[in-house]
Short mmCIF file of C-alpha atoms in Angstrom, two decimals:
data_model
loop_
_atom_site.label_atom_id
_atom_site.label_comp_id
_atom_site.label_asym_id
_atom_site.label_seq_id
_atom_site.Cartn_x
_atom_site.Cartn_y
_atom_site.Cartn_z
CA GLY A 22 98.08 113.76 69.89
CA GLU A 23 96.09 114.26 66.74
CA ASN A 24 96.95 112.25 63.65
CA VAL A 25 95.57 112.92 60.19
CA GLU A 26 95.70 110.38 57.39
CA GLN A 27 95.04 111.37 53.78
CA HIS A 28 94.30 109.25 50.72
CA PRO A 29 95.12 108.86 47.93
CA SER A 30 98.66 110.21 47.71
CA THR A 31 98.30 110.73 43.97
CA LEU A 32 95.21 111.10 41.83
CA SER A 33 94.87 111.52 38.09
CA VAL A 34 91.53 112.42 36.52
CA GLN A 35 90.37 113.46 33.11
CA GLU A 36 89.36 117.07 32.67
CA GLY A 37 85.69 117.45 33.52
CA ASP A 38 85.60 114.46 35.84
CA SER A 39 85.25 114.66 39.62
CA ALA A 40 88.02 114.18 42.17
CA VAL A 41 87.58 113.02 45.75
CA ILE A 42 90.21 113.16 48.47
CA LYS A 43 89.61 111.60 51.86
CA CYS A 44 91.04 112.29 55.31
CA THR A 45 90.59 110.67 58.68
CA TYR A 46 91.51 112.12 62.04
CA SER A 47 92.09 110.47 65.37
CA ASP A 48 91.05 112.98 68.02
CA SER A 49 87.33 113.48 68.43
CA ALA A 50 88.05 116.86 70.05
CA SER A 51 89.15 118.32 66.71
CA ASN A 52 86.50 120.73 65.53
CA TYR A 53 87.83 122.56 62.47
CA PHE A 54 88.92 121.08 59.16
CA PRO A 55 90.44 123.26 56.44
CA TRP A 56 91.63 122.22 53.00
CA TYR A 57 94.60 123.85 51.32
CA LYS A 58 95.86 123.85 47.75
CA GLN A 59 99.59 124.16 47.20
CA GLU A 60 101.14 124.86 43.84
CA LEU A 61 104.79 124.12 43.18
CA GLY A 62 107.12 126.42 45.07
CA LYS A 63 104.32 128.37 46.73
CA GLY A 64 102.64 128.52 50.10
CA PRO A 65 99.33 126.73 50.69
CA GLN A 66 96.11 128.55 49.85
CA LEU A 67 92.90 127.94 51.78
CA ILE A 68 90.21 126.66 49.44
CA ILE A 69 87.45 125.58 51.78
CA ASP A 70 86.92 124.71 55.41
CA ILE A 71 84.29 123.17 57.63
CA ARG A 72 83.51 123.29 61.32
CA SER A 73 82.32 120.36 63.35
CA ASN A 74 78.77 121.64 63.69
CA VAL A 75 78.21 121.34 59.95
CA GLY A 76 78.04 118.19 57.82
CA GLU A 77 78.62 119.67 54.40
CA LYS A 78 79.77 122.89 52.80
CA LYS A 79 79.91 123.84 49.16
CA ASP A 80 81.60 126.64 47.22
CA GLN A 81 81.01 126.45 43.47
CA ARG A 82 82.88 123.36 42.22
CA ILE A 83 84.34 122.51 45.60
CA ALA A 84 82.59 120.80 48.49
CA VAL A 85 83.64 119.28 51.78
CA THR A 86 81.74 116.69 53.80
CA LEU A 87 82.33 115.78 57.43
CA ASN A 88 81.34 112.64 59.29
CA LYS A 89 82.07 113.28 62.95
CA THR A 90 81.04 109.82 64.06
CA ALA A 91 83.47 108.14 61.71
CA LYS A 92 86.02 110.94 62.10
CA HIS A 93 86.55 111.48 58.43
CA PHE A 94 86.09 114.30 55.99
CA SER A 95 86.37 114.54 52.24
CA LEU A 96 87.08 117.09 49.55
CA HIS A 97 85.05 116.90 46.35
CA ILE A 98 86.02 118.78 43.21
CA THR A 99 83.58 118.60 40.33
CA GLU A 100 84.15 119.50 36.67
CA THR A 101 87.90 119.46 37.17
CA GLN A 102 90.09 121.75 35.11
CA PRO A 103 93.83 121.62 34.36
CA GLU A 104 94.39 124.53 36.76
CA ASP A 105 93.09 122.34 39.58
CA SER A 106 96.32 120.35 39.29
CA ALA A 107 98.24 120.86 42.53
CA VAL A 108 98.91 119.24 45.89
CA TYR A 109 95.98 119.31 48.29
CA PHE A 110 96.35 119.08 52.05
CA CYS A 111 93.68 118.47 54.64
CA ALA A 112 94.17 119.55 58.23
CA ALA A 113 92.51 119.18 61.60
CA SER A 114 92.51 121.69 64.41
CA GLY A 115 91.11 122.08 67.90
CA SER A 116 92.59 118.96 69.45
CA SER A 117 93.64 119.34 73.08
CA GLY A 118 92.30 122.86 73.15
CA THR A 119 94.95 124.18 70.79
CA TYR A 120 94.57 125.82 67.43
CA LYS A 121 97.53 124.21 65.76
CA TYR A 122 96.86 122.63 62.40
CA ILE A 123 97.84 119.00 61.97
CA PHE A 124 98.20 118.34 58.26
CA GLY A 125 97.58 115.23 56.25
CA THR A 126 100.30 113.86 54.00
CA GLY A 127 98.96 115.53 50.87
CA THR A 128 97.40 114.42 47.58
CA ARG A 129 98.99 115.25 44.27
CA LEU A 130 96.11 115.85 41.86
CA LYS A 131 96.75 115.83 38.16
CA VAL A 132 93.98 116.83 35.79
CA LEU A 133 94.60 115.51 32.32
CA ALA A 134 93.45 117.71 29.44
CA GLY B 1 92.52 140.64 53.01
CA ALA B 2 94.65 138.60 55.45
CA VAL B 3 97.90 138.63 53.49
CA VAL B 4 101.15 137.33 54.92
CA SER B 5 104.28 138.52 53.12
CA GLN B 6 107.31 136.25 53.46
CA HIS B 7 110.88 137.13 52.48
CA PRO B 8 113.13 136.07 51.00
CA SER B 9 111.47 133.65 48.61
CA TRP B 10 114.72 131.79 48.22
CA VAL B 11 118.19 131.96 49.71
CA ILE B 12 121.45 130.11 49.25
CA CYS B 13 123.96 130.25 52.07
CA LYS B 14 127.22 128.62 53.07
CA SER B 15 127.45 126.08 55.85
CA GLY B 16 127.98 127.71 59.21
CA THR B 17 126.27 130.97 58.38
CA SER B 18 122.92 132.21 59.65
CA VAL B 19 119.85 133.08 57.64
CA LYS B 20 116.88 135.20 58.67
CA ILE B 21 113.40 134.73 57.24
CA GLU B 22 110.74 137.38 57.76
CA CYS B 23 106.99 137.13 57.77
CA ARG B 24 104.82 140.21 57.89
CA SER B 25 101.07 140.39 58.19
CA LEU B 26 100.15 143.18 55.78
CA ASP B 27 96.56 144.02 56.54
CA PHE B 28 95.86 142.44 59.88
CA GLN B 29 97.47 142.00 63.25
CA ALA B 30 98.96 138.61 63.94
CA THR B 31 99.44 137.90 67.62
CA THR B 32 100.42 134.35 66.69
CA MET B 33 102.58 133.03 63.87
CA PHE B 34 103.15 129.37 63.08
CA TRP B 35 106.38 128.26 61.42
CA TYR B 36 106.45 125.14 59.27
CA ARG B 37 109.10 123.18 57.48
CA GLN B 38 108.38 121.18 54.35
CA PHE B 39 110.69 118.70 52.66
CA PRO B 40 110.20 117.90 48.96
CA LYS B 41 106.98 116.04 48.27
CA GLN B 42 106.16 115.88 51.96
CA SER B 43 103.66 117.47 54.28
CA LEU B 44 104.01 120.57 56.41
CA MET B 45 105.57 119.93 59.79
CA LEU B 46 104.97 122.48 62.50
CA MET B 47 108.24 123.68 64.00
CA ALA B 48 107.15 126.35 66.46
CA THR B 49 104.53 128.86 67.42
CA SER B 50 105.53 132.45 68.01
CA ASN B 51 103.50 134.82 70.11
CA GLU B 52 103.91 138.57 70.06
CA GLY B 53 105.83 139.75 73.09
CA SER B 54 106.63 136.33 74.51
CA LYS B 55 108.85 133.34 73.94
CA ALA B 56 108.09 130.95 71.12
CA THR B 57 106.82 127.46 71.77
CA TYR B 58 108.76 124.76 69.96
CA GLU B 59 107.50 121.36 68.86
CA GLN B 60 109.17 118.27 70.16
CA GLY B 61 112.46 117.58 68.44
CA VAL B 62 112.99 121.13 67.15
CA GLU B 63 116.16 122.78 68.44
CA LYS B 64 115.23 126.19 69.79
CA ASP B 65 118.84 127.36 69.78
CA LYS B 66 119.16 126.54 66.12
CA PHE B 67 115.85 127.98 64.98
CA LEU B 68 115.53 131.34 66.68
CA ILE B 69 112.11 132.90 66.50
CA ASN B 70 111.28 136.48 67.33
CA HIS B 71 107.83 138.04 67.28
CA ALA B 72 108.56 141.62 68.25
CA SER B 73 105.43 143.26 66.89
CA LEU B 74 101.89 142.45 65.86
CA THR B 75 102.91 142.42 62.21
CA LEU B 76 106.36 140.84 62.14
CA SER B 77 107.75 137.46 63.06
CA THR B 78 111.22 136.22 62.10
CA LEU B 79 112.88 132.82 61.95
CA THR B 80 116.66 132.71 62.04
CA VAL B 81 118.40 129.48 61.11
CA THR B 82 121.70 129.64 62.95
CA SER B 83 124.88 127.86 61.91
CA ALA B 84 123.08 126.36 58.95
CA HIS B 85 124.05 122.94 57.61
CA PRO B 86 123.03 121.19 54.40
CA GLU B 87 120.44 119.14 56.30
CA ASP B 88 118.67 122.41 57.13
CA SER B 89 117.92 122.88 53.45
CA SER B 90 114.16 122.91 53.15
CA PHE B 91 111.08 124.99 52.38
CA TYR B 92 110.08 127.14 55.34
CA ILE B 93 106.58 128.59 55.54
CA CYS B 94 104.87 130.84 58.06
CA SER B 95 101.17 131.04 58.80
CA ALA B 96 99.00 133.33 60.85
CA PRO B 97 95.39 133.45 61.95
CA PRO B 98 93.79 136.84 61.47
CA ARG B 99 93.46 138.49 64.86
CA GLY B 100 90.34 137.55 66.68
CA THR B 101 89.82 134.22 64.96
CA ASN B 102 91.30 130.75 65.02
CA TYR B 103 90.08 129.89 61.55
CA GLY B 104 91.28 130.38 58.01
CA TYR B 105 94.98 130.68 58.65
CA THR B 106 96.85 132.53 55.92
CA PHE B 107 100.18 131.20 54.72
CA GLY B 108 103.18 133.06 53.44
CA SER B 109 104.62 132.20 50.06
CA GLY B 110 107.47 130.21 51.58
CA THR B 111 111.27 130.44 51.60
CA ARG B 112 113.41 127.89 49.83
CA LEU B 113 116.65 127.58 51.85
CA THR B 114 119.62 125.84 50.29
CA VAL B 115 122.74 125.40 52.40
CA VAL B 116 125.90 124.57 50.45
#
């Protein structure tokens, strides 16, 4: 089955700097890759997603890139702010014809003011 | 749009009792609901998939008799933890794709279950 690896597990950046989180997936059949932000004690919130027919997608300070050949995708947050501090999860979907999300292990991002 | 309301947000129960968690899709119809379990500082692990009007599909290693799932309508899915034990203490979260799409799943706010 699908396996998603996520790095780093923790990331500290200074306010205003950029943050990059990387994920790799194992099943080339996966075709949808969402990113979620989870604050303490809350459910995950979708922040951006990308489908396999697109290489890059951007939404204001957030962007996601996808390399299908290498089977990895990355989340880029520019001009980080303290409120960006949270746990971020990547996920892959579409493997084996299902629509279940397989999540990465999460990255705890801390933006230092 | 696409809001999933989950209740309760937290619950404390005694060992041996049962606890029911509800997830309602407020402004869309959810024919499918995914139930996850999350331990502290860990990722979300899919427990089961519920489908309106049919039996739930459980992931390998998840006891279907312990985690009863019911999806009786297009807007309500419930998870009942039966005969709860301390090791069942966890954060339970539901998620649903808006009807007609397999993208952009919306998550509930989660339920913190503590079994004492």
